[in-house]
Amino acid sequence: MKSGFVSFIGRPNAGKSTLLNRIIGTKLAIVSDKPQTTRNRILGVKNYPEGQVVFLDTPGIHRPLHRMNVRMVDAAVDTIGEVDVLGLVVDVTEPAGKGDRFVLDLLKHAEAPVFLILNKIDLIKKVKLLPLMQQYGDMGKFAEIIPVSAGTGDNVDRLERTIIDHLPEGEPRYPADYLTDQPERFFASEIVREKLLQFTHAEIPFSSAVVVDRFEEPPEGGDRKGVLKLYCTIVVDRESQKPIILGRGGDMIKRIGIAAREDLERFFDTKVFLDLHVRVKSEWREDDGVLKDIGL
């Protein structure tokens, strides 16, 4: 039986989160076209007839210019020496640059086999794929080069089979019904944050955050499912950003809330009551544990 850890690393927006969600078969990581959307290492477990694979989605590796960025990049880099297979995910629609070379330099001394995962192949012409494989192949030493589309699922099954082939023999690390190490509060806050980024676009910086103030699970028992009650605070950097999220007459925060509630109900498989508020980061004390918990 095979068992091991696999880390997806790469530049921001390469599609690591979409790939994790595709493989696991459920939404564990939020997706946005904003850089640095993924802030935490997210673990997802998948069981196969041949064994168990523990996948890690990591924040995009970039030049850190903010305290939060430093923590995010450290979370990604730390996995390089801790896993059995490394998957370098590259967006084939973007030209190779200094950022790619920086990541490749980090991988030079990795002991684990490194896969080059050329993602988003559905967005380029097929005739461009072979030259890209040659170009990136010349830039580093890879155990495998596998083109995929995390969005459509094209060739992802081959990637999974190849990963299993490279894993060591061993017993499963987690029970058969184990999915992730993140608590339910984490997924609730991330789903709300995804909708915040989706609806506000460039008007709200990536450093905004969502705090779950109260998480009230529905009562157990009975023939009908209860209501999960969530009370969340959207945290922004400046007072001037609050009206953007609230919108005229509260229309923006209502849109965010409606879209988030729909995803929350799918994720938790129950009715959800969602209450959203907006606060400025400065309204908390600098030593407040809430800010530390979200990396601000």
Tab-separated table of C-alpha atoms in Angstrom:
chain	number	residue	atom	x	y	z
A	1	MET	CA	0.000	0.000	0.000
A	2	LYS	CA	1.197	3.509	-0.847
A	3	SER	CA	0.966	6.464	1.521
A	4	GLY	CA	2.489	9.920	1.535
A	5	PHE	CA	2.303	13.690	1.379
A	6	VAL	CA	2.197	15.815	-1.779
A	7	SER	CA	2.611	19.600	-1.782
A	8	PHE	CA	1.418	21.868	-4.592
A	9	ILE	CA	3.614	24.952	-4.756
A	10	GLY	CA	4.133	27.727	-7.282
A	11	ARG	CA	3.511	31.357	-8.024
A	12	PRO	CA	0.237	33.079	-7.097
A	13	ASN	CA	-2.740	32.314	-9.360
A	14	ALA	CA	-1.147	29.233	-10.903
A	15	GLY	CA	-4.263	27.204	-10.115
A	16	LYS	CA	-3.070	25.207	-7.101
A	17	SER	CA	-6.335	25.603	-5.211
A	18	THR	CA	-8.435	24.638	-8.227
A	19	LEU	CA	-6.249	21.558	-8.666
A	20	LEU	CA	-6.668	20.541	-5.020
A	21	ASN	CA	-10.438	20.958	-5.246
A	22	ARG	CA	-10.547	18.946	-8.465
A	23	ILE	CA	-8.576	16.041	-6.996
A	24	ILE	CA	-10.341	15.910	-3.637
A	25	GLY	CA	-13.748	16.285	-5.283
A	26	THR	CA	-15.010	19.023	-2.995
A	27	LYS	CA	-14.217	22.680	-2.401
A	28	LEU	CA	-11.545	22.921	0.270
A	29	ALA	CA	-9.747	25.994	-1.063
A	30	ILE	CA	-11.350	29.212	-2.258
A	31	VAL	CA	-10.574	30.450	-5.757
A	32	SER	CA	-10.118	34.031	-6.939
A	33	ASP	CA	-8.259	35.870	-9.674
A	34	LYS	CA	-6.623	38.026	-6.989
A	35	PRO	CA	-3.031	37.180	-6.061
A	36	GLN	CA	-2.388	35.699	-2.604
A	37	THR	CA	-5.933	34.377	-2.252
A	38	THR	CA	-4.711	31.257	-0.420
A	39	ARG	CA	-3.219	32.283	2.931
A	40	ASN	CA	-2.960	28.993	4.779
A	41	ARG	CA	-1.634	25.563	4.088
A	42	ILE	CA	-4.760	23.523	3.332
A	43	LEU	CA	-4.656	19.757	3.701
A	44	GLY	CA	-6.915	17.393	1.787
A	45	VAL	CA	-6.901	13.595	2.047
A	46	LYS	CA	-7.906	11.241	-0.745
A	47	ASN	CA	-8.066	7.460	-0.568
A	48	TYR	CA	-7.355	5.264	-3.582
A	49	PRO	CA	-7.429	1.475	-4.050
A	50	GLU	CA	-3.618	1.636	-4.015
A	51	GLY	CA	-3.326	3.748	-0.869
A	52	GLN	CA	-3.811	7.188	0.655
A	53	VAL	CA	-2.486	10.560	-0.538
A	54	VAL	CA	-2.389	13.689	1.615
A	55	PHE	CA	-2.409	16.770	-0.624
A	56	LEU	CA	-1.253	20.195	0.562
A	57	ASP	CA	-2.309	23.417	-1.139
A	58	THR	CA	0.051	26.258	-0.245
A	59	PRO	CA	0.056	30.043	-0.635
A	60	GLY	CA	1.651	31.381	-3.802
A	61	ILE	CA	5.393	31.969	-3.545
A	62	HIS	CA	6.252	35.606	-4.247
A	63	ARG	CA	8.423	38.420	-2.975
A	64	PRO	CA	6.895	39.256	0.422
A	65	LEU	CA	6.245	42.960	1.001
A	66	HIS	CA	3.897	42.671	3.999
A	67	ARG	CA	3.950	40.826	7.306
A	68	MET	CA	1.106	38.619	6.118
A	69	ASN	CA	2.972	37.834	2.896
A	70	VAL	CA	6.049	36.703	4.811
A	71	ARG	CA	3.966	34.260	6.844
A	72	MET	CA	2.250	32.982	3.699
A	73	VAL	CA	5.472	32.388	1.788
A	74	ASP	CA	7.039	30.673	4.804
A	75	ALA	CA	4.042	28.309	4.962
A	76	ALA	CA	4.674	27.293	1.352
A	77	VAL	CA	8.465	27.014	1.544
A	78	ASP	CA	8.343	24.958	4.748
A	79	THR	CA	6.565	22.116	2.933
A	80	ILE	CA	9.487	21.605	0.511
A	81	GLY	CA	11.426	19.497	2.970
A	82	GLU	CA	8.422	17.813	4.573
A	83	VAL	CA	6.668	15.928	1.764
A	84	ASP	CA	7.203	12.867	-0.411
A	85	VAL	CA	6.356	14.539	-3.746
A	86	LEU	CA	6.502	18.202	-4.776
A	87	GLY	CA	4.201	19.480	-7.499
A	88	LEU	CA	5.344	22.748	-9.054
A	89	VAL	CA	2.193	24.192	-10.618
A	90	VAL	CA	2.760	26.597	-13.510
A	91	ASP	CA	0.210	28.695	-15.386
A	92	VAL	CA	0.968	28.068	-19.069
A	93	THR	CA	-0.899	31.224	-20.119
A	94	GLU	CA	1.738	33.366	-18.378
A	95	PRO	CA	5.298	33.702	-19.710
A	96	ALA	CA	8.071	32.314	-17.537
A	97	GLY	CA	9.755	35.033	-15.514
A	98	LYS	CA	11.868	35.825	-12.480
A	99	GLY	CA	9.183	34.508	-10.170
A	100	ASP	CA	9.377	31.056	-11.765
A	101	ARG	CA	13.152	31.024	-11.518
A	102	PHE	CA	12.950	32.000	-7.873
A	103	VAL	CA	10.689	29.027	-7.142
A	104	LEU	CA	12.921	26.712	-9.171
A	105	ASP	CA	15.938	27.848	-7.159
A	106	LEU	CA	14.113	26.903	-3.972
A	107	LEU	CA	13.568	23.412	-5.371
A	108	LYS	CA	17.154	22.755	-6.448
A	109	HIS	CA	18.084	20.959	-3.265
A	110	ALA	CA	14.747	19.275	-2.605
A	111	GLU	CA	15.118	15.613	-1.726
A	112	ALA	CA	11.601	14.695	-2.856
A	113	PRO	CA	10.880	14.144	-6.571
A	114	VAL	CA	9.609	17.312	-8.232
A	115	PHE	CA	6.746	17.187	-10.724
A	116	LEU	CA	6.294	20.038	-13.160
A	117	ILE	CA	2.523	20.471	-13.518
A	118	LEU	CA	1.711	22.653	-16.522
A	119	ASN	CA	-1.755	23.932	-15.700
A	120	LYS	CA	-4.510	25.612	-17.744
A	121	ILE	CA	-3.679	23.778	-20.967
A	122	ASP	CA	-7.293	24.271	-22.060
A	123	LEU	CA	-6.509	27.973	-22.519
A	124	ILE	CA	-3.681	27.611	-25.062
A	125	LYS	CA	-3.352	26.056	-28.497
A	126	LYS	CA	-2.045	22.496	-28.492
A	127	VAL	CA	0.842	23.385	-30.809
A	128	LYS	CA	2.273	25.614	-28.061
A	129	LEU	CA	2.343	22.892	-25.441
A	130	LEU	CA	5.398	20.924	-26.593
A	131	PRO	CA	7.670	24.003	-26.831
A	132	LEU	CA	6.517	25.025	-23.340
A	133	MET	CA	7.353	21.594	-21.977
A	134	GLN	CA	10.807	21.876	-23.549
A	135	GLN	CA	11.315	25.413	-22.225
A	136	TYR	CA	10.435	24.578	-18.644
A	137	GLY	CA	12.243	21.253	-18.859
A	138	ASP	CA	15.440	23.150	-19.626
A	139	MET	CA	14.930	25.355	-16.562
A	140	GLY	CA	15.004	22.584	-13.967
A	141	LYS	CA	15.308	18.885	-13.242
A	142	PHE	CA	11.910	17.210	-12.953
A	143	ALA	CA	10.902	13.641	-12.197
A	144	GLU	CA	7.792	14.132	-14.356
A	145	ILE	CA	6.335	16.846	-16.591
A	146	ILE	CA	2.564	16.575	-16.763
A	147	PRO	CA	0.251	19.030	-18.560
A	148	VAL	CA	-3.207	19.329	-16.997
A	149	SER	CA	-6.272	21.501	-16.797
A	150	ALA	CA	-7.467	21.794	-13.224
A	151	GLY	CA	-10.491	23.695	-14.520
A	152	THR	CA	-11.745	20.971	-16.872
A	153	GLY	CA	-10.064	17.970	-15.244
A	154	ASP	CA	-8.138	17.091	-18.404
A	155	ASN	CA	-5.223	14.736	-17.606
A	156	VAL	CA	-5.653	15.138	-13.827
A	157	ASP	CA	-6.267	11.398	-13.494
A	158	ARG	CA	-2.861	10.736	-15.069
A	159	LEU	CA	-1.280	13.145	-12.604
A	160	GLU	CA	-2.862	11.269	-9.700
A	161	ARG	CA	-1.697	7.878	-10.965
A	162	THR	CA	1.842	9.150	-11.437
A	163	ILE	CA	1.910	10.675	-7.961
A	164	ILE	CA	0.861	7.349	-6.428
A	165	ASP	CA	3.616	5.570	-8.350
A	166	HIS	CA	6.213	7.855	-6.707
A	167	LEU	CA	4.940	7.524	-3.143
A	168	PRO	CA	6.625	5.219	-0.630
A	169	GLU	CA	5.064	2.098	0.770
A	170	GLY	CA	3.257	2.722	4.015
A	171	GLU	CA	0.084	2.613	6.009
A	172	PRO	CA	-2.544	5.397	5.753
A	173	ARG	CA	-1.806	8.429	7.916
A	174	TYR	CA	-5.470	9.282	8.493
A	175	PRO	CA	-8.751	7.389	8.942
A	176	ALA	CA	-10.682	6.492	5.802
A	177	ASP	CA	-13.344	9.163	6.425
A	178	TYR	CA	-10.858	11.963	7.162
A	179	LEU	CA	-10.997	14.890	4.725
A	180	THR	CA	-9.052	17.867	6.071
A	181	ASP	CA	-7.343	19.260	9.166
A	182	GLN	CA	-9.033	22.663	8.977
A	183	PRO	CA	-11.958	23.412	11.339
A	184	GLU	CA	-15.440	24.274	10.091
A	185	ARG	CA	-14.994	27.901	11.180
A	186	PHE	CA	-12.091	28.187	8.747
A	187	PHE	CA	-14.208	27.122	5.774
A	188	ALA	CA	-17.026	29.432	6.799
A	189	SER	CA	-14.689	32.445	6.867
A	190	GLU	CA	-13.002	31.454	3.610
A	191	ILE	CA	-16.286	31.101	1.729
A	192	VAL	CA	-17.344	34.579	2.826
A	193	ARG	CA	-13.913	35.963	1.889
A	194	GLU	CA	-14.146	34.390	-1.567
A	195	LYS	CA	-17.405	36.240	-2.246
A	196	LEU	CA	-15.922	39.460	-0.866
A	197	LEU	CA	-13.060	39.227	-3.369
A	198	GLN	CA	-15.408	38.204	-6.169
A	199	PHE	CA	-17.784	41.156	-5.833
A	200	THR	CA	-15.384	43.944	-4.843
A	201	HIS	CA	-12.654	43.113	-7.394
A	202	ALA	CA	-9.686	45.518	-7.139
A	203	GLU	CA	-11.430	47.943	-4.797
A	204	ILE	CA	-10.648	45.891	-1.692
A	205	PRO	CA	-7.043	44.705	-1.170
A	206	PHE	CA	-6.118	41.078	-0.574
A	207	SER	CA	-5.280	41.942	3.045
A	208	SER	CA	-8.975	42.101	3.934
A	209	ALA	CA	-10.100	39.241	6.138
A	210	VAL	CA	-13.166	37.581	7.617
A	211	VAL	CA	-13.560	36.722	11.297
A	212	VAL	CA	-16.212	34.259	12.459
A	213	ASP	CA	-17.515	35.835	15.651
A	214	ARG	CA	-20.099	33.149	16.406
A	215	PHE	CA	-20.623	29.693	14.933
A	216	GLU	CA	-23.833	28.175	16.238
A	217	GLU	CA	-24.431	24.650	15.000
A	218	PRO	CA	-28.018	23.438	14.519
A	219	PRO	CA	-29.400	21.298	17.355
A	220	GLU	CA	-29.006	17.560	16.974
A	221	GLY	CA	-31.946	15.205	16.565
A	222	GLY	CA	-35.339	15.597	14.970
A	223	ASP	CA	-36.571	14.737	11.509
A	224	ARG	CA	-35.682	18.115	9.981
A	225	LYS	CA	-32.283	19.722	9.751
A	226	GLY	CA	-31.805	22.868	11.773
A	227	VAL	CA	-30.195	26.158	10.830
A	228	LEU	CA	-26.477	26.896	11.113
A	229	LYS	CA	-26.115	30.446	12.414
A	230	LEU	CA	-22.999	32.381	11.420
A	231	TYR	CA	-22.067	35.848	12.605
A	232	CYS	CA	-19.055	37.200	10.717
A	233	THR	CA	-17.032	40.400	10.585
A	234	ILE	CA	-15.287	41.568	7.433
A	235	VAL	CA	-12.043	43.301	8.425
A	236	VAL	CA	-10.603	46.033	6.181
A	237	ASP	CA	-7.512	48.221	6.415
A	238	ARG	CA	-9.095	51.662	6.160
A	239	GLU	CA	-12.343	53.413	7.047
A	240	SER	CA	-12.748	54.466	3.395
A	241	GLN	CA	-13.142	50.802	2.390
A	242	LYS	CA	-16.222	50.183	4.545
A	243	PRO	CA	-18.647	52.026	2.200
A	244	ILE	CA	-17.352	49.979	-0.741
A	245	ILE	CA	-18.316	46.729	0.970
A	246	LEU	CA	-21.603	48.061	2.298
A	247	GLY	CA	-22.629	49.575	-1.034
A	248	ARG	CA	-25.444	51.999	-1.675
A	249	GLY	CA	-28.241	51.224	0.725
A	250	GLY	CA	-26.388	48.095	1.790
A	251	ASP	CA	-26.753	46.461	-1.643
A	252	MET	CA	-23.134	45.203	-1.892
A	253	ILE	CA	-22.973	43.467	1.460
A	254	LYS	CA	-26.364	41.904	0.685
A	255	ARG	CA	-24.977	40.494	-2.588
A	256	ILE	CA	-21.926	39.150	-0.777
A	257	GLY	CA	-24.132	37.615	1.895
A	258	ILE	CA	-26.566	35.964	-0.521
A	259	ALA	CA	-23.784	34.406	-2.627
A	260	ALA	CA	-21.860	33.281	0.456
A	261	ARG	CA	-24.941	31.754	2.048
A	262	GLU	CA	-25.640	29.682	-1.068
A	263	ASP	CA	-22.110	28.220	-0.991
A	264	LEU	CA	-22.214	27.744	2.770
A	265	GLU	CA	-25.447	25.757	2.509
A	266	ARG	CA	-23.895	23.523	-0.135
A	267	PHE	CA	-20.739	23.032	1.917
A	268	PHE	CA	-22.431	22.335	5.253
A	269	ASP	CA	-25.489	20.650	3.708
A	270	THR	CA	-27.918	22.591	5.886
A	271	LYS	CA	-29.788	25.880	5.998
A	272	VAL	CA	-27.589	28.830	6.971
A	273	PHE	CA	-28.369	32.140	8.641
A	274	LEU	CA	-25.540	34.584	7.871
A	275	ASP	CA	-25.044	37.937	9.570
A	276	LEU	CA	-22.262	40.171	8.182
A	277	HIS	CA	-20.671	43.297	9.619
A	278	VAL	CA	-17.690	45.419	8.571
A	279	ARG	CA	-14.964	46.739	10.874
A	280	VAL	CA	-11.648	48.485	10.373
A	281	LYS	CA	-8.527	46.699	11.559
A	282	SER	CA	-7.585	49.647	13.793
A	283	GLU	CA	-10.738	49.065	15.857
A	284	TRP	CA	-9.020	46.063	17.404
A	285	ARG	CA	-6.090	46.352	19.750
A	286	GLU	CA	-2.727	45.478	18.255
A	287	ASP	CA	-2.345	42.588	20.684
A	288	ASP	CA	-5.821	41.224	20.024
A	289	GLY	CA	-5.696	37.492	19.413
A	290	VAL	CA	-8.285	37.816	16.641
A	291	LEU	CA	-5.875	39.771	14.438
A	292	LYS	CA	-3.068	37.324	15.135
A	293	ASP	CA	-5.299	34.402	14.226
A	294	ILE	CA	-5.959	35.849	10.764
A	295	GLY	CA	-2.376	37.024	10.236
A	296	LEU	CA	-2.975	40.795	10.302
